[in-house]
Amino acid sequence: MKTFRDLFIWQKAMTLVTNTYQITEKFPKEELFGLTSQIRRSAISLPSNIVEGFGRGSNKEFSRFINIAISSLFEFQTQIEIAKNINYLNENEFKSIYEETLELEAMIISFSKKLK
């Protein structure tokens, strides 16, 4: 792997960010600095932490940042469930993005094991 862009987990995380912005675009405007912001920040944190870990130059540091990324993913999963519970996301929207997170979760956990 030559750059972080070669990491499939980074690519999938970037897709999740794009999808997140698309689904949160329709959230109520009064949520812009509340749940919308929280969901977007946790999504952005995923590829950002993967990249930061990649740039650290050691597997130990990379592993630490991968663990931070997985924590952000769990935070994201919780926030989108809240959005579903208060009807900002319908069941199909929630299911689609939640399944995307489960796939990414499995990939990140597998990648983390390889680093150790």
mmCIF file of C-alpha atoms in Angstrom:
data_model
loop_
_atom_site.group_PDB
_atom_site.id
_atom_site.type_symbol
_atom_site.label_atom_id
_atom_site.label_comp_id
_atom_site.label_asym_id
_atom_site.label_seq_id
_atom_site.Cartn_x
_atom_site.Cartn_y
_atom_site.Cartn_z
ATOM 1 C CA MET A 1 0.000 0.000 0.000
ATOM 2 C CA LYS A 2 1.442 3.293 -1.098
ATOM 3 C CA THR A 3 -0.982 5.847 0.333
ATOM 4 C CA PHE A 4 -3.924 5.940 2.688
ATOM 5 C CA ARG A 5 -6.142 6.175 -0.396
ATOM 6 C CA ASP A 6 -5.261 2.535 -1.094
ATOM 7 C CA LEU A 7 -6.925 1.465 2.163
ATOM 8 C CA PHE A 8 -10.327 -0.024 1.459
ATOM 9 C CA ILE A 9 -11.525 0.938 4.961
ATOM 10 C CA TRP A 10 -10.688 4.579 4.206
ATOM 11 C CA GLN A 11 -12.546 4.402 0.889
ATOM 12 C CA LYS A 12 -15.636 2.905 2.572
ATOM 13 C CA ALA A 13 -15.462 5.487 5.361
ATOM 14 C CA MET A 14 -15.350 8.279 2.773
ATOM 15 C CA THR A 15 -18.446 6.850 1.087
ATOM 16 C CA LEU A 16 -20.174 6.796 4.473
ATOM 17 C CA VAL A 17 -19.370 10.489 4.958
ATOM 18 C CA THR A 18 -20.881 11.351 1.578
ATOM 19 C CA ASN A 19 -23.998 9.302 2.298
ATOM 20 C CA THR A 20 -24.271 10.898 5.733
ATOM 21 C CA TYR A 21 -24.322 14.396 4.303
ATOM 22 C CA GLN A 22 -27.006 13.340 1.847
ATOM 23 C CA ILE A 23 -29.315 11.820 4.466
ATOM 24 C CA THR A 24 -28.843 14.589 7.029
ATOM 25 C CA GLU A 25 -29.530 17.308 4.477
ATOM 26 C CA LYS A 26 -33.262 16.858 5.044
ATOM 27 C CA PHE A 27 -33.078 17.019 8.857
ATOM 28 C CA PRO A 28 -34.879 19.993 10.424
ATOM 29 C CA LYS A 29 -32.879 23.220 10.278
ATOM 30 C CA GLU A 30 -33.119 23.605 14.063
ATOM 31 C CA GLU A 31 -31.001 20.422 14.307
ATOM 32 C CA LEU A 32 -28.140 21.888 12.261
ATOM 33 C CA PHE A 33 -26.071 22.542 15.394
ATOM 34 C CA GLY A 34 -27.466 19.543 17.261
ATOM 35 C CA LEU A 35 -27.954 16.026 15.978
ATOM 36 C CA THR A 36 -27.090 16.886 12.358
ATOM 37 C CA SER A 37 -23.724 18.265 13.419
ATOM 38 C CA GLN A 38 -23.039 15.335 15.779
ATOM 39 C CA ILE A 39 -23.815 12.735 13.120
ATOM 40 C CA ARG A 40 -21.690 14.484 10.522
ATOM 41 C CA ARG A 41 -18.753 14.931 12.896
ATOM 42 C CA SER A 42 -18.740 11.284 13.955
ATOM 43 C CA ALA A 43 -18.858 10.245 10.281
ATOM 44 C CA ILE A 44 -15.999 12.610 9.382
ATOM 45 C CA SER A 45 -14.004 11.252 12.303
ATOM 46 C CA LEU A 46 -13.838 7.787 10.713
ATOM 47 C CA PRO A 47 -11.677 8.463 7.643
ATOM 48 C CA SER A 48 -9.845 11.237 9.508
ATOM 49 C CA ASN A 49 -8.632 8.888 12.237
ATOM 50 C CA ILE A 50 -7.745 6.184 9.731
ATOM 51 C CA VAL A 51 -5.581 8.706 7.865
ATOM 52 C CA GLU A 52 -4.007 10.076 11.024
ATOM 53 C CA GLY A 53 -3.083 6.578 12.170
ATOM 54 C CA PHE A 54 -1.688 5.732 8.749
ATOM 55 C CA GLY A 55 0.538 8.782 8.920
ATOM 56 C CA ARG A 56 2.002 7.905 12.314
ATOM 57 C CA GLY A 57 4.379 5.347 10.868
ATOM 58 C CA SER A 58 4.019 2.545 13.412
ATOM 59 C CA ASN A 59 1.514 -0.272 13.767
ATOM 60 C CA LYS A 60 1.070 0.547 17.454
ATOM 61 C CA GLU A 61 0.030 4.134 16.695
ATOM 62 C CA PHE A 62 -2.002 3.060 13.672
ATOM 63 C CA SER A 63 -3.843 0.556 15.855
ATOM 64 C CA ARG A 64 -4.605 3.263 18.414
ATOM 65 C CA PHE A 65 -6.193 5.489 15.773
ATOM 66 C CA ILE A 66 -8.111 2.565 14.274
ATOM 67 C CA ASN A 67 -9.590 2.020 17.747
ATOM 68 C CA ILE A 68 -10.616 5.678 17.854
ATOM 69 C CA ALA A 69 -12.233 5.276 14.417
ATOM 70 C CA ILE A 70 -14.245 2.263 15.571
ATOM 71 C CA SER A 71 -15.412 4.237 18.596
ATOM 72 C CA SER A 72 -16.582 6.994 16.265
ATOM 73 C CA LEU A 73 -18.423 4.390 14.220
ATOM 74 C CA PHE A 74 -20.250 3.148 17.333
ATOM 75 C CA GLU A 75 -21.116 6.752 18.166
ATOM 76 C CA PHE A 76 -22.430 7.193 14.619
ATOM 77 C CA GLN A 77 -24.551 4.037 14.873
ATOM 78 C CA THR A 78 -26.129 5.362 18.068
ATOM 79 C CA GLN A 79 -26.815 8.776 16.573
ATOM 80 C CA ILE A 80 -28.517 7.435 13.457
ATOM 81 C CA GLU A 81 -30.688 5.232 15.646
ATOM 82 C CA ILE A 82 -31.708 8.334 17.595
ATOM 83 C CA ALA A 83 -32.512 10.010 14.267
ATOM 84 C CA LYS A 84 -34.709 7.048 13.342
ATOM 85 C CA ASN A 85 -36.428 7.048 16.735
ATOM 86 C CA ILE A 86 -37.423 10.697 16.361
ATOM 87 C CA ASN A 87 -38.490 10.182 12.728
ATOM 88 C CA TYR A 88 -35.693 12.120 11.039
ATOM 89 C CA LEU A 89 -34.830 8.899 9.192
ATOM 90 C CA ASN A 90 -37.411 6.460 7.949
ATOM 91 C CA GLU A 91 -36.913 2.722 8.441
ATOM 92 C CA ASN A 92 -35.467 2.163 4.943
ATOM 93 C CA GLU A 93 -32.988 5.050 5.238
ATOM 94 C CA PHE A 94 -31.894 3.835 8.648
ATOM 95 C CA LYS A 95 -31.553 0.231 7.530
ATOM 96 C CA SER A 96 -29.509 1.183 4.478
ATOM 97 C CA ILE A 97 -26.976 3.319 6.311
ATOM 98 C CA TYR A 98 -26.877 1.028 9.363
ATOM 99 C CA GLU A 99 -26.022 -1.961 7.156
ATOM 100 C CA GLU A 100 -23.270 0.142 5.598
ATOM 101 C CA THR A 101 -21.861 0.765 9.097
ATOM 102 C CA LEU A 102 -21.995 -2.933 9.994
ATOM 103 C CA GLU A 103 -19.954 -3.781 6.906
ATOM 104 C CA LEU A 104 -17.426 -1.070 7.744
ATOM 105 C CA GLU A 105 -17.322 -2.210 11.385
ATOM 106 C CA ALA A 106 -16.391 -5.757 10.345
ATOM 107 C CA MET A 107 -13.734 -4.447 7.954
ATOM 108 C CA ILE A 108 -12.164 -2.142 10.546
ATOM 109 C CA ILE A 109 -12.120 -4.848 13.235
ATOM 110 C CA SER A 110 -10.479 -7.272 10.804
ATOM 111 C CA PHE A 111 -7.937 -4.643 9.785
ATOM 112 C CA SER A 112 -7.192 -3.875 13.430
ATOM 113 C CA LYS A 113 -6.443 -7.538 14.136
ATOM 114 C CA LYS A 114 -3.976 -7.596 11.260
ATOM 115 C CA LEU A 115 -2.116 -4.615 12.722
ATOM 116 C CA LYS A 116 -1.529 -6.431 16.016
#
